[in-house]
Short mmCIF file of the C-alpha atoms (twelve columns), coordinates in Angstrom:
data_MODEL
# 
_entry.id   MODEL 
# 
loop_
_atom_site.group_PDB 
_atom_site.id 
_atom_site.type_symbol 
_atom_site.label_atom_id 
_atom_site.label_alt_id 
_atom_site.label_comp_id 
_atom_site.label_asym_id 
_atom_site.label_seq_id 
_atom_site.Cartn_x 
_atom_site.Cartn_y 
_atom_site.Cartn_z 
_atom_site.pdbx_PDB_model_num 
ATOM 1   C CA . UNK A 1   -3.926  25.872  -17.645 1 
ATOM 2   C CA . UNK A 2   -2.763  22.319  -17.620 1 
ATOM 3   C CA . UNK A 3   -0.033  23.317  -20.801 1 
ATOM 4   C CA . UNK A 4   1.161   26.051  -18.713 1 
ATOM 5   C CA . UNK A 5   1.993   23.503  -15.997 1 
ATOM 6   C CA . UNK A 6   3.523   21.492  -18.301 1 
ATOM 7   C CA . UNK A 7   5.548   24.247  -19.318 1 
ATOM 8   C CA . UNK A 8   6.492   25.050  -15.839 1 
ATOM 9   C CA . UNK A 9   7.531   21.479  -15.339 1 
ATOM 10  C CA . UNK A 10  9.063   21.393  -18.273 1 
ATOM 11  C CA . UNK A 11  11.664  24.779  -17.592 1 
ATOM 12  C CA . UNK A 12  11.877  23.839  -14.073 1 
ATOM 13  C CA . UNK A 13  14.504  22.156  -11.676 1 
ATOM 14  C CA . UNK A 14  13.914  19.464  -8.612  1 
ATOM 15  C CA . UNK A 15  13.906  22.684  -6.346  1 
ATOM 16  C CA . UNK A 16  10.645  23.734  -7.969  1 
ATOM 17  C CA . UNK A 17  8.468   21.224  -6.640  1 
ATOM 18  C CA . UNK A 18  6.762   23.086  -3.720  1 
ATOM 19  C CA . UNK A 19  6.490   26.094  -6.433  1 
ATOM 20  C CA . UNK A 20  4.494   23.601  -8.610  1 
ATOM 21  C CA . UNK A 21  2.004   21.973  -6.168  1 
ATOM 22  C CA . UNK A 22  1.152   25.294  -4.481  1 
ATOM 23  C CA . UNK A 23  0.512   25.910  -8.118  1 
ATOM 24  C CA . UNK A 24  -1.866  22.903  -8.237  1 
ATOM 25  C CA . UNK A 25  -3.332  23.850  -4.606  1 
ATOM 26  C CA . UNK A 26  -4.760  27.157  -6.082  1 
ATOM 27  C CA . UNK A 27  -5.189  26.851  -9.861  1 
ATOM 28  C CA . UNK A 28  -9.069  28.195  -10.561 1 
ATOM 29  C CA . UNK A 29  -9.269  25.800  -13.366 1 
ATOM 30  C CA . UNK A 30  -8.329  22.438  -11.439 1 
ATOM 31  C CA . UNK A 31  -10.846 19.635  -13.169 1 
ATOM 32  C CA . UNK A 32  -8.966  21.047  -16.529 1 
ATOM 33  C CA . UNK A 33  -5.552  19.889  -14.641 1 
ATOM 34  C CA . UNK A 34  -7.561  16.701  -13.516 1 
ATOM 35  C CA . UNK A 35  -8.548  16.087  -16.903 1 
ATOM 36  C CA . UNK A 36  -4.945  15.552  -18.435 1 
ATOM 37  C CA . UNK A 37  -2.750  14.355  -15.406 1 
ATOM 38  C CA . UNK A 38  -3.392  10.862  -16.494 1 
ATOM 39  C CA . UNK A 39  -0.892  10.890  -19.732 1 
ATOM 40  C CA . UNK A 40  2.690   12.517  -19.384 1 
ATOM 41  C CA . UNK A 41  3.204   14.451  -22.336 1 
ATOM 42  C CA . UNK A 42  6.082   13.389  -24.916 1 
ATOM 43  C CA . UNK A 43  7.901   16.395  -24.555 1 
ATOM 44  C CA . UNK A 44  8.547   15.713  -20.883 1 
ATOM 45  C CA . UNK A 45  12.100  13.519  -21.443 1 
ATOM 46  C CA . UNK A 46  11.831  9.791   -19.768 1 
ATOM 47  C CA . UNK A 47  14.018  9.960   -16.937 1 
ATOM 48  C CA . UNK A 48  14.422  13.465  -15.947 1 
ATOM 49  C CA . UNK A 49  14.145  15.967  -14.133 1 
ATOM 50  C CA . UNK A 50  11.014  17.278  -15.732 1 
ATOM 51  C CA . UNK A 51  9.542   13.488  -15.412 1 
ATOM 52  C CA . UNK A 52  9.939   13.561  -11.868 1 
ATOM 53  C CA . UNK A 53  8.723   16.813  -11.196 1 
ATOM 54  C CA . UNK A 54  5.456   15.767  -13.327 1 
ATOM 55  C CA . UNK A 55  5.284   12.820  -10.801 1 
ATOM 56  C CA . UNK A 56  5.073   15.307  -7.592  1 
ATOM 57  C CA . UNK A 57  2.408   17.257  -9.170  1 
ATOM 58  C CA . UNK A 58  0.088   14.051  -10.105 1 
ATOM 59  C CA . UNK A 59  0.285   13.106  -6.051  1 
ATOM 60  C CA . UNK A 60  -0.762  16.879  -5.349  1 
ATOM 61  C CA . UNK A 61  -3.397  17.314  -7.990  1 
ATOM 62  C CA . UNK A 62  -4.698  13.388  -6.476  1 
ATOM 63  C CA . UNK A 63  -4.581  15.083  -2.620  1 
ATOM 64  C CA . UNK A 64  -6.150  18.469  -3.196  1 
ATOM 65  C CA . UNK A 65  -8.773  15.974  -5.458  1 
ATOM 66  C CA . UNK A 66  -9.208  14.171  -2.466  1 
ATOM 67  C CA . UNK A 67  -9.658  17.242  -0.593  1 
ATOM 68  C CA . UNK A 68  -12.334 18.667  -3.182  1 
ATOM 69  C CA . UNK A 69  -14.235 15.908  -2.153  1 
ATOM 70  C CA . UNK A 70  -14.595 16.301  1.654   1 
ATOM 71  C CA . UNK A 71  -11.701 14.563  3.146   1 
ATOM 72  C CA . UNK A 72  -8.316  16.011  5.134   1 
ATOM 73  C CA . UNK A 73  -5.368  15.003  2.936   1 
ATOM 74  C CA . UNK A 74  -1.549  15.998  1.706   1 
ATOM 75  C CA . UNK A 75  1.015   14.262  -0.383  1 
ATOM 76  C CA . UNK A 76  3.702   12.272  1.865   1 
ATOM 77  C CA . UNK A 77  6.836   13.599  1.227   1 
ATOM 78  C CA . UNK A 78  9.022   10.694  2.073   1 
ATOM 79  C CA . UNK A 79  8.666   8.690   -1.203  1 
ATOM 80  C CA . UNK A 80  10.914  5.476   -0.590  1 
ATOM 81  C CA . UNK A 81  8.546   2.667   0.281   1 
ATOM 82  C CA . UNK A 82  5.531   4.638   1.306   1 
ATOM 83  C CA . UNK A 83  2.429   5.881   -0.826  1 
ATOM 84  C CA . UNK A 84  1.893   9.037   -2.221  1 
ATOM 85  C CA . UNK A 85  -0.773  10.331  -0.463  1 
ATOM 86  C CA . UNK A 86  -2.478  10.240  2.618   1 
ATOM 87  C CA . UNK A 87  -5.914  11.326  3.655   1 
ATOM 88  C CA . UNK A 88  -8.493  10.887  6.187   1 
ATOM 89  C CA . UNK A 89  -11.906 11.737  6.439   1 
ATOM 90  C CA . UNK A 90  -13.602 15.200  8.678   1 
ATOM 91  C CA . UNK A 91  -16.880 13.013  9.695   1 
ATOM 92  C CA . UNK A 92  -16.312 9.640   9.790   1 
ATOM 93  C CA . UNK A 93  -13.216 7.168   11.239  1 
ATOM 94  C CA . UNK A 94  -11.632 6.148   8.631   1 
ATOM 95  C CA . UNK A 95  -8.526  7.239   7.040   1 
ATOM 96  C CA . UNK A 96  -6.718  6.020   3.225   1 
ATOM 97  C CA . UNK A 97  -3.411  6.011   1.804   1 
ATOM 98  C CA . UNK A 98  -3.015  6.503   -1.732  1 
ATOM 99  C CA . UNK A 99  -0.394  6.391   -5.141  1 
ATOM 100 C CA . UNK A 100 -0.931  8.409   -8.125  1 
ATOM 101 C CA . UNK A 101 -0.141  6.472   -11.486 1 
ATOM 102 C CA . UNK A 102 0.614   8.730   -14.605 1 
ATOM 103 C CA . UNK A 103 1.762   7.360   -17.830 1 
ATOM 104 C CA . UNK A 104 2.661   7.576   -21.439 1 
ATOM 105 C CA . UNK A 105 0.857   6.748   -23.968 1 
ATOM 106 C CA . UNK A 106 3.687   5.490   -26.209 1 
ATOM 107 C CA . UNK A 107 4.444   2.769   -23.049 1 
ATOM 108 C CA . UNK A 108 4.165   -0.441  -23.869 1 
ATOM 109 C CA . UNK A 109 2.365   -2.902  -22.424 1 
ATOM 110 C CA . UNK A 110 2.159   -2.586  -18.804 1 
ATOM 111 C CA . UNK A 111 1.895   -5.422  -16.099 1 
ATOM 112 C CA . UNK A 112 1.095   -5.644  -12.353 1 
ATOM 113 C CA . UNK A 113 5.091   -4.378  -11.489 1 
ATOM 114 C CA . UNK A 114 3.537   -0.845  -12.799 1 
ATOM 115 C CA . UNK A 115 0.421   -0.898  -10.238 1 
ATOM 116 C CA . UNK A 116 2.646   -1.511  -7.356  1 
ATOM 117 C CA . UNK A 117 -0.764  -3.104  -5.519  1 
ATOM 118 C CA . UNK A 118 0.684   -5.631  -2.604  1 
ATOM 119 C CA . UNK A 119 3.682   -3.101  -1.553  1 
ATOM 120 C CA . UNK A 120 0.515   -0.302  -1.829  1 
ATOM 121 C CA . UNK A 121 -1.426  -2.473  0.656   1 
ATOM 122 C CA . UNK A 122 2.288   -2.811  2.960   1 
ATOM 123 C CA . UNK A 123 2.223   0.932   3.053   1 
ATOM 124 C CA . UNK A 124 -1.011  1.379   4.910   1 
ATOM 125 C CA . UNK A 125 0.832   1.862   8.124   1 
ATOM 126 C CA . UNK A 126 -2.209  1.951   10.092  1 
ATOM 127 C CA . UNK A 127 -4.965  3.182   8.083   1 
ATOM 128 C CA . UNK A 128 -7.767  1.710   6.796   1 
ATOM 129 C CA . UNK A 129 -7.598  1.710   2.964   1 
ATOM 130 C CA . UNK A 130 -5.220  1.461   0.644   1 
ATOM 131 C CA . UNK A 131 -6.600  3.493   -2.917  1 
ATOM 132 C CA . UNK A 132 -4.839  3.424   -6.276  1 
ATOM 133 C CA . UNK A 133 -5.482  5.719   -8.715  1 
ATOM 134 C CA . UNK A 134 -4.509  5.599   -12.579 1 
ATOM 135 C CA . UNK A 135 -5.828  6.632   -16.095 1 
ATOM 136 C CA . UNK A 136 -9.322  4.210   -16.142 1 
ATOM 137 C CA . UNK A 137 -7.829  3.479   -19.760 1 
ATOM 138 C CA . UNK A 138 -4.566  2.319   -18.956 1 
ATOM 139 C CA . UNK A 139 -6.089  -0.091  -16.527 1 
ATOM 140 C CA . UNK A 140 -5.677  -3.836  -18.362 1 
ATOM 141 C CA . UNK A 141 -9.073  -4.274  -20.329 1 
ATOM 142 C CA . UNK A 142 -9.360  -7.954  -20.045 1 
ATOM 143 C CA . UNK A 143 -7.464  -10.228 -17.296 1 
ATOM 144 C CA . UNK A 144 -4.374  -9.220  -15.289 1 
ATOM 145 C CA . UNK A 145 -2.734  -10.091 -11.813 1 
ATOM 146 C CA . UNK A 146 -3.520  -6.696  -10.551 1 
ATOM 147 C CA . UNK A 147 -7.635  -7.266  -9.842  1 
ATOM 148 C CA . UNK A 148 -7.066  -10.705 -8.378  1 
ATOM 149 C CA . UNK A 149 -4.394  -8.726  -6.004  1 
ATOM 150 C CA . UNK A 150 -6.777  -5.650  -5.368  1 
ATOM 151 C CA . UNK A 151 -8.997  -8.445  -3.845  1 
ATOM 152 C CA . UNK A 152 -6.601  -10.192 -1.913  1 
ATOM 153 C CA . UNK A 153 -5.225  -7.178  -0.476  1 
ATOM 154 C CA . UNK A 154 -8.319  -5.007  -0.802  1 
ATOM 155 C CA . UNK A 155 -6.914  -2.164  -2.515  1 
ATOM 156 C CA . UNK A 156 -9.447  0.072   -4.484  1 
ATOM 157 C CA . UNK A 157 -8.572  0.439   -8.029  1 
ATOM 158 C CA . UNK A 158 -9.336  3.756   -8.646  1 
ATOM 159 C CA . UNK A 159 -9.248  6.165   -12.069 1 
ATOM 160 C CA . UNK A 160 -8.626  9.987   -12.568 1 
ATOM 161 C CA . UNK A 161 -12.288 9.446   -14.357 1 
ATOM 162 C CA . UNK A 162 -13.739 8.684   -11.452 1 
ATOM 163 C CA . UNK A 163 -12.380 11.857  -9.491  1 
ATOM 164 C CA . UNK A 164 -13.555 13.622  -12.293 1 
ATOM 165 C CA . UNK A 165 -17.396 12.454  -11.995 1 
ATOM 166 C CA . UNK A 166 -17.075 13.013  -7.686  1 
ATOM 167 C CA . UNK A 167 -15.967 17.026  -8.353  1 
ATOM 168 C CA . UNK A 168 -17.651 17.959  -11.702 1 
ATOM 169 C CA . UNK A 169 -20.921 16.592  -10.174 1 
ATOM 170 C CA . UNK A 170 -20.550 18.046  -6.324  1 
ATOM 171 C CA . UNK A 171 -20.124 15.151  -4.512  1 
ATOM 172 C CA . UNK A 172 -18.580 15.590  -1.119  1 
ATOM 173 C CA . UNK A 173 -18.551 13.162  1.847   1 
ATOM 174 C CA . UNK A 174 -20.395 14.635  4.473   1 
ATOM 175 C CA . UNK A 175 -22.045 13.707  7.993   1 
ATOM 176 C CA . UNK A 176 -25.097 11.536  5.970   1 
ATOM 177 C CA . UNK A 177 -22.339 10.304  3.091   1 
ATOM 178 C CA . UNK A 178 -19.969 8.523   3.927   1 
ATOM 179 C CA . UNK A 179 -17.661 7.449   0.732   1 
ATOM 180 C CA . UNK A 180 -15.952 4.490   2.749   1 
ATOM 181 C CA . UNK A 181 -17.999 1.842   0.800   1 
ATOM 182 C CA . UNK A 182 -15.892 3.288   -2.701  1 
ATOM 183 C CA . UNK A 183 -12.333 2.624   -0.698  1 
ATOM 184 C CA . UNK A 184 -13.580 -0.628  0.573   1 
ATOM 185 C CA . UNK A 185 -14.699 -2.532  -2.891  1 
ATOM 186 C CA . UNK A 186 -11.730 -4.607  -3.579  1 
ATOM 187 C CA . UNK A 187 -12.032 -6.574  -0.579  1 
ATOM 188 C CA . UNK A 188 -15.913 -7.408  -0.627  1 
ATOM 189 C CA . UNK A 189 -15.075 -9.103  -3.910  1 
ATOM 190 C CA . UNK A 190 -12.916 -12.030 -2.002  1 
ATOM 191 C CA . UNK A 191 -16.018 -13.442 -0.344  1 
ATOM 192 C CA . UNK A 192 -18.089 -13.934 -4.035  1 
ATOM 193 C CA . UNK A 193 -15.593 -13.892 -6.915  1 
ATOM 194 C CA . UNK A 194 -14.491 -17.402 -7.649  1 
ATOM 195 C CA . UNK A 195 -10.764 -18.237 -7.698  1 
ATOM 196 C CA . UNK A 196 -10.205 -19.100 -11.763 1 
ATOM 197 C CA . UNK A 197 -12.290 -15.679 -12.228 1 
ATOM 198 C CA . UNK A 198 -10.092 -13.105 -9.736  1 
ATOM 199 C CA . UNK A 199 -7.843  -12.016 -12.685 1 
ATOM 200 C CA . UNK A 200 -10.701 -10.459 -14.536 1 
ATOM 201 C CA . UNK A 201 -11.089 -7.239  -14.948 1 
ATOM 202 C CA . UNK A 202 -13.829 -6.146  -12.421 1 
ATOM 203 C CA . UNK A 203 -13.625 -2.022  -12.985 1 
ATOM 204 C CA . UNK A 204 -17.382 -2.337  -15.209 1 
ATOM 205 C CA . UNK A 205 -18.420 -3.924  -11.389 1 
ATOM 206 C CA . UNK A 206 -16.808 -1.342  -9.466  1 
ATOM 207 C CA . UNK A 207 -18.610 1.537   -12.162 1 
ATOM 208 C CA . UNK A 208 -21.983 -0.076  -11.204 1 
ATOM 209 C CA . UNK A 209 -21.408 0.316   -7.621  1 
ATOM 210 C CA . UNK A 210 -20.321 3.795   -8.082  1 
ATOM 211 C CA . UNK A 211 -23.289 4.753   -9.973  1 
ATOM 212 C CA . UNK A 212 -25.751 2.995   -7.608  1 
ATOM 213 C CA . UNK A 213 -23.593 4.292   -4.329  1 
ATOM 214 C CA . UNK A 214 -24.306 7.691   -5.658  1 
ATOM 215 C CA . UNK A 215 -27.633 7.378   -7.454  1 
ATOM 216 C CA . UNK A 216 -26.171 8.577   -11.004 1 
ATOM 217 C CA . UNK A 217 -27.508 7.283   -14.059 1 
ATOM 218 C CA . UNK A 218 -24.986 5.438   -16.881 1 
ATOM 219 C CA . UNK A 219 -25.514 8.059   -19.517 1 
ATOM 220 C CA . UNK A 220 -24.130 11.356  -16.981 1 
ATOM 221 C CA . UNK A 221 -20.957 8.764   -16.745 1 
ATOM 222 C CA . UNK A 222 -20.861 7.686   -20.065 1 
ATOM 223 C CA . UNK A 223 -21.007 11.258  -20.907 1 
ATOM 224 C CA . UNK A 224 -18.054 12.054  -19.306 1 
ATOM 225 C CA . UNK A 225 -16.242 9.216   -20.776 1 
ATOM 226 C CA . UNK A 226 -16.614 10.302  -24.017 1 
ATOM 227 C CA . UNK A 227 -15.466 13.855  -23.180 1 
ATOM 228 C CA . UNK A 228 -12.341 12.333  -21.976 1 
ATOM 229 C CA . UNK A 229 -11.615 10.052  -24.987 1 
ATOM 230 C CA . UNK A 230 -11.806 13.265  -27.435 1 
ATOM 231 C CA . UNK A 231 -9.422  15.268  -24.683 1 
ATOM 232 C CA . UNK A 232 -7.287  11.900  -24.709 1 
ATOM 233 C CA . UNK A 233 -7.152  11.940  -28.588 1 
ATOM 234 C CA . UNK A 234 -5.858  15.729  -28.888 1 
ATOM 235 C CA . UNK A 235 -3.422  14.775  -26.279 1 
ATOM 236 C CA . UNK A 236 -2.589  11.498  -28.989 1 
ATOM 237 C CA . UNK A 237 -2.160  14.044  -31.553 1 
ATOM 238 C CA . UNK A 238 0.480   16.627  -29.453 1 
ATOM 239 C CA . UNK A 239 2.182   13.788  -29.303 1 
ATOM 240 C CA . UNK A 240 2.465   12.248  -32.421 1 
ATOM 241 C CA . UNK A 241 3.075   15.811  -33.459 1 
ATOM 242 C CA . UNK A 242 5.862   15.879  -31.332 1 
ATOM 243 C CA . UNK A 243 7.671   12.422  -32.028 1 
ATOM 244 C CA . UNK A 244 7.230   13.476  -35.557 1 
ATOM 245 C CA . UNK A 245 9.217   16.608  -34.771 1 
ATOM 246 C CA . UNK A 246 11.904  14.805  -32.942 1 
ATOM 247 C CA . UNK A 247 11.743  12.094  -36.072 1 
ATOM 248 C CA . UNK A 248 12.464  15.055  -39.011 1 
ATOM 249 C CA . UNK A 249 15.251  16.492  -36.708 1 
ATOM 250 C CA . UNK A 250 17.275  13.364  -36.318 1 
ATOM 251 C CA . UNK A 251 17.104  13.078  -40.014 1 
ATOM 252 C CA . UNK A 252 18.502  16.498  -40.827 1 
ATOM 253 C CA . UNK A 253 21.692  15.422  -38.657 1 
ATOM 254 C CA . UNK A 254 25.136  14.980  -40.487 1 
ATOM 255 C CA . UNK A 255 26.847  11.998  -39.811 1 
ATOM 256 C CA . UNK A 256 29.090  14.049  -37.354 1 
ATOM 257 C CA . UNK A 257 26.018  15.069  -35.607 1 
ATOM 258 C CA . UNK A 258 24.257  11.463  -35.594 1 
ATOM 259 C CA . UNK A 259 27.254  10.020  -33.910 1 
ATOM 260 C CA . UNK A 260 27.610  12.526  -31.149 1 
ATOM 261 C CA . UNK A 261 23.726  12.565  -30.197 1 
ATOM 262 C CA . UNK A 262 24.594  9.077   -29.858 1 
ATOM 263 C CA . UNK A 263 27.042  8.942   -27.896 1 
ATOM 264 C CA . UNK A 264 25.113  11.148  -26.011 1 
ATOM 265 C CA . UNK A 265 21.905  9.073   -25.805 1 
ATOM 266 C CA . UNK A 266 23.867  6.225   -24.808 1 
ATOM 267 C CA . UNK A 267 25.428  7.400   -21.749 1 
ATOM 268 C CA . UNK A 268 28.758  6.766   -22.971 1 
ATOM 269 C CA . UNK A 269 31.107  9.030   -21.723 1 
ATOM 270 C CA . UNK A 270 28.690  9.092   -18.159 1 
ATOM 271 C CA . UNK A 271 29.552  5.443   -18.394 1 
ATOM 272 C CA . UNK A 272 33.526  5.458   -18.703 1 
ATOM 273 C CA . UNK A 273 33.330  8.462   -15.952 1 
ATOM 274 C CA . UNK A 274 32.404  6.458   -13.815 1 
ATOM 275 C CA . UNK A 275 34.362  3.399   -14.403 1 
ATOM 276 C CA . UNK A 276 37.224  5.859   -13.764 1 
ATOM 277 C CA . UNK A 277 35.872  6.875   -10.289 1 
ATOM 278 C CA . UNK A 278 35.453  3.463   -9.291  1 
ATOM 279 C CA . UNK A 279 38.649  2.444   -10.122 1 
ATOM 280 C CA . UNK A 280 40.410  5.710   -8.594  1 
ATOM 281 C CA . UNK A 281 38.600  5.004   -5.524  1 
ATOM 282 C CA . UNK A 282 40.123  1.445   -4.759  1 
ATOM 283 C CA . UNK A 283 42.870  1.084   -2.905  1 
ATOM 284 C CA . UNK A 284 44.215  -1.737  -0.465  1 
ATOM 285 C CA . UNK A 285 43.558  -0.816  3.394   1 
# 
């Protein structure tokens, strides 16, 4: 399911993108989709079409997630300074923005610019929580600016893994459960982590709280951890396989070749096209 999406992605144009989440909205086998949105395949090109395309669909596979666990929600389609996704809940008063963070797992080392977390809390615009949610294993493991901003602008740092636990186990907020206390984590933390500790990495914390807050025992989680490191691997190995693909072709080229898929790579000729635009279009009023 989720590497015919890919495909779809892959073949398709920017005009496809209501195609593609009302493919998400009804796919049968969604938690396999859920599963793998966290890492971008290789084969999707950085930068295009394709890429953003994959983008849309992570912010409707995180809505109709959202949805599979009681709440009202639907991606925002305005995308320029605003989250990704908005949602509010049937039973209780509360209501949550949200961004959806996909990435590859040949990018290096990420820092808090990536999270987005103070411009995620600016884009509340009136409700209540502010929720981020990313691959649990791209989160930093150690120390990072990011948790000592989730506390200072409560924002809940939450993973795809996470999601994954709320569906596959049939929790859904209800009139006696309110899932409020999962949005609102970040922000308790202010009031009893010390200041030289508020860069650490509190997600083992928030996993306890989770756990407790819905009376699940650490081996059913660490169980589904482990079945997403093996799913994680075979998506390691499409796309080493891939890479090593791309690798053996750009060997094969002739010199000819290697110099115009250079060229090409580099944006040259986009480059001098536009230089002659600009120029064309000045003129002395």
């Amino acid at each position: 399911m989720f590497a015919e999406l890919v495909e779809q992605i892959t073949k398709g144009t920017k005009n496809d993108s209501d195609r593609l989440i009302q493919y998400v909205d009804t796919a049968k086998d969604f938690i396999g989709i859920l599963k793998q949105i966290g890492t971008i395949p290789e084969s999707i090109r950085q930068n295009s079409t394709s890429e953003k395309l994959f983008a849309k669909v992570s912010d409707a596979v995180l809505s109709r997630a959202f949805r599979e666990i009681g709440l009202k929600s639907t991606p925002i389609k305005k995308r320029a300074n605003s989250a990704d996704v908005q949602a509010e809940s049937i039973y209780h008063d509360y209501s949550l923005v949200a961004d959806a963070k996909v990435f590859r797992m040949s990018r290096t080392a990420k820092n808090q610019k990536d999270f987005k977390i103070a411009s995620l809390s600016g884009w509340k615009k009136g409700a209540n929580f502010s929720v981020l949610c990313a691959p649990f294993f791209h989160y930093p493991k150690s120390q990072s600016q990011i948790y000592s901003q989730a506390i200072e602008y409560n924002v809940c740092l939450l993973s795809w893994e996470n999601l994954i636990f709320l569906i596959t186990h049939g929790f859904r907020e209800s009139p006696n459960v309110n899932l409020s206390k999962l949005w609102n984590y970040s922000g308790g933390l202010k009031h009893t982590v010390l200041m030289a500790d508020s860069e650490k990495c509190f997600l083992n914390l928030y996993k306890d709280m989770f756990l407790s807050f819905l009376r699940c025992q650490e081996n059913e989680y660490a169980k589904m951890i482990e079945e997403q490191i093996l799913l994680i691997n075979q998506q390691g190995l499409l796309g080493k396989t891939y890479w090593e693909g791309e690798k053996a072709k750009i060997i094969s080229y002739t010199k000819e070749k290697a110099i115009k898929e250079l060229i090409k790579a580099s944006k040259i000729d986009e480059k001098i096209n536009h230089i002659n635009q600009f120029t064309r279009g000045i003129r002395h009023d």
